[in-house]
Amino acid sequence: METITSQVLISRLADWGVDTVFGLPGDGVNGLMEGLRRNADRVRFVLVHHEEAAAFMATGYAKATGRIGVCLATSGPGGIHLANGLYDAALDHAPVLALTGMQETSVLGTAYQQEVDLTRLFADVAVYNQLVVNPQQLPGLVDLAIRHAYARRGVAHLCVPNDIQVAAAGDDPYQHVAPALPPATAAVYLGSPVRPRDDDLDHAVRLLGDPGRTAILAGVGARGAGHLIEELAERLGAPVVKTLSGKMVLPDDSPYTTGGIGLLGTAPSEDLMSDIDTLVMLGTNFPYTKYLPEPGSVRVLQVDVEQTRIGTRLPTEVPLAGDVAATLEALLPRLERRTDRSHLAKYQAATREWRDRMTALQDPDRDPIAPQYLASCIDDLAAGDAVLCCDSGTVATWAARHFTIHGDREFYLSGNLASMAPGLPYAIGIQLAFPQRQFIALQGDGGFAMLMAEFSTACRYRLPITVIINNNNSLGQILWEQMVLGYPEHGVRFGEPQPDYAAWAQACGGLGARVTRPGDLRAALAQALAHPGPALLDVAVDPNEPPMPGKVGYEQAKNFAASFLHGQPHRAAIATTLFKDKLAQLRGGVSD
């Protein structure tokens, strides 16, 4: 058979180490599908039910492996569906390549069926974005797309018209003098760890050598440097705060961490930010500045591999452009150990008290089931190498506070985009890269319903993924956000009839069960986690359990009360739940 352009494209992906493409066929990518068929021994194609899920799978794969994730969609609506998952990759700096189709070049601009200019559509999301118009551009454009995705930690997009996809690989209809030929081989382009200059490190040593109260804020950009961060915390006597995306950077039981920051964070972390004079920011561009110190009130040292992010959130006295691990390896030998441990000890005690408060809410006797209890059961029964892929919404609060990172556990969610629905697609994408690990997709009922067809995908590929639905039959996070604004809830409860998600799981060929009583939860969860294939556990949790912030501010409390006065329809049930929470904490010996 004559070699076609798509065959060369997919082969070039394989040369770059790509082993999986997530996608959905269509008439706009039939040539690309033939390229995949001819390279099936090198690149696996994973058939999904929705292109958004394909983009989420590629993003999850990239986040977990550090290697480029690849998704594929047809022209027009298929490519449009990719957008949400691609923005998730872009905002969380994951290297992803999107391949899309396009109508034949001869009809472009004629309002042909499904003619959508996908390069214009993706102009905002992609760091590299190219329409292929000549077979000679490939595989050179593949090299450039992948290099851009790796170097700029973002999304690359190649749009290939139908006629180019099936054209002979050697065709050059315009007889160009210098076609865009690639190098002979595709070297892996991950780059070397970047280390700051010695002069900048000396400046950092001078700042950190001054006595004072220091805190460390670690984000997902510091992943893999946890032991070095703990060593830094020990040298400086500094507590470590973690962003939500950076939850797995440091074990939750580390003696140095106060836990998370922000709406889903802890009270000790919030107190700490107003009780320091120096902040060390490692691999984070945490956007919620109201949870950070007042600009100018603290001295800031920030380490980030991307120079443009340094100083975005706070005025930065010492900017260190570099990989976090490489930077700390160069910095630590230059630092003296501080002898005053009182600042660290203060927040270690506060963190122990906070953990006791959270444990008190994990009440196994509460009916309806407390979502904190569900999260604690997952934490107790999950394996030491469990990968938890979490949805956005209230479920992220319960995971942040009650799922413990220790051992080899990992945690993924849509960080800066905070999109609903990525939990299950993430789990599928990452499981295919690490098939020996345990995978749990923790989702709200709203998020699961959006891409629930992908449970069928998990069943088709026989992936041992456990989906756990924190089912409050509502859009829980939006409900509480409305109340914090001082408004009664509106349009956020799904009501009846409720979907039978367990029956859906069984219909797909997986294990499905629903739990409504707290006494049945632990055994049902153990059974789902032990199931050798896809399993789904639909857990009816208390819909009136509020995801309270670490500390309730005056305005939040005032607006919450105003919501009651303005006719909050479930105020009695919410008040009862809040009373039960306080009672549980008092029984546990915890008081404000």
CSV table of C-alpha atoms in Angstrom, one decimal, residues 247 252 353-381 397-404 409 518 521-522 545 577 580-588 590:
chain,number,residue,atom,x,y,z
A,247,LYS,CA,-2.1,18.2,47.7
A,252,ASP,CA,-0.8,15.1,54.7
A,353,GLU,CA,-6.5,20.5,66.7
A,354,TRP,CA,-7.8,21.0,63.2
A,355,ARG,CA,-7.4,17.4,62.3
A,356,ASP,CA,-9.3,16.4,65.4
A,357,ARG,CA,-12.2,18.7,64.3
A,358,MET,CA,-12.3,17.1,60.9
A,359,THR,CA,-12.2,13.6,62.4
A,360,ALA,CA,-15.1,14.5,64.6
A,361,LEU,CA,-17.2,15.1,61.5
A,362,GLN,CA,-16.6,11.6,60.2
A,363,ASP,CA,-19.5,10.3,62.1
A,364,PRO,CA,-20.6,6.7,61.1
A,365,ASP,CA,-23.9,7.1,62.8
A,366,ARG,CA,-25.2,10.1,61.0
A,367,ASP,CA,-28.3,9.5,58.9
A,368,PRO,CA,-28.4,10.7,56.1
A,369,ILE,CA,-24.8,9.7,55.5
A,370,ALA,CA,-22.3,12.5,56.2
A,371,PRO,CA,-20.1,13.1,53.1
A,372,GLN,CA,-17.2,13.5,55.5
A,373,TYR,CA,-17.8,9.9,56.6
A,374,LEU,CA,-17.9,8.7,53.0
A,375,ALA,CA,-14.5,10.4,52.3
A,376,SER,CA,-13.0,8.9,55.5
A,377,CYS,CA,-14.1,5.4,54.5
A,378,ILE,CA,-12.4,5.9,51.1
A,379,ASP,CA,-9.3,7.1,52.9
A,380,ASP,CA,-9.3,4.0,55.3
A,381,LEU,CA,-9.9,1.4,52.6
A,397,THR,CA,-13.9,19.8,49.8
A,398,TRP,CA,-14.4,16.3,51.3
A,399,ALA,CA,-11.5,14.9,49.4
A,400,ALA,CA,-9.2,17.8,50.3
A,401,ARG,CA,-9.9,17.4,54.0
A,402,HIS,CA,-10.6,13.7,54.5
A,403,PHE,CA,-8.5,11.8,51.9
A,404,THR,CA,-5.0,11.5,53.2
A,409,ARG,CA,-0.9,8.0,46.8
A,518,PRO,CA,-24.5,4.6,56.9
A,521,LEU,CA,-21.4,1.9,53.5
A,522,ARG,CA,-18.1,0.4,54.6
A,545,GLU,CA,-24.1,19.4,54.7
A,577,THR,CA,-27.1,19.4,60.0
A,580,LYS,CA,-25.2,17.8,64.4
A,581,ASP,CA,-21.7,18.9,63.2
A,582,LYS,CA,-21.2,21.0,66.3
A,583,LEU,CA,-22.4,18.3,68.5
A,584,ALA,CA,-20.1,15.8,66.9
A,585,GLN,CA,-17.1,18.1,67.5
A,586,LEU,CA,-18.1,18.7,71.1
A,587,ARG,CA,-18.4,14.9,71.7
A,588,GLY,CA,-14.9,14.6,70.2
A,590,VAL,CA,-13.0,19.8,70.2
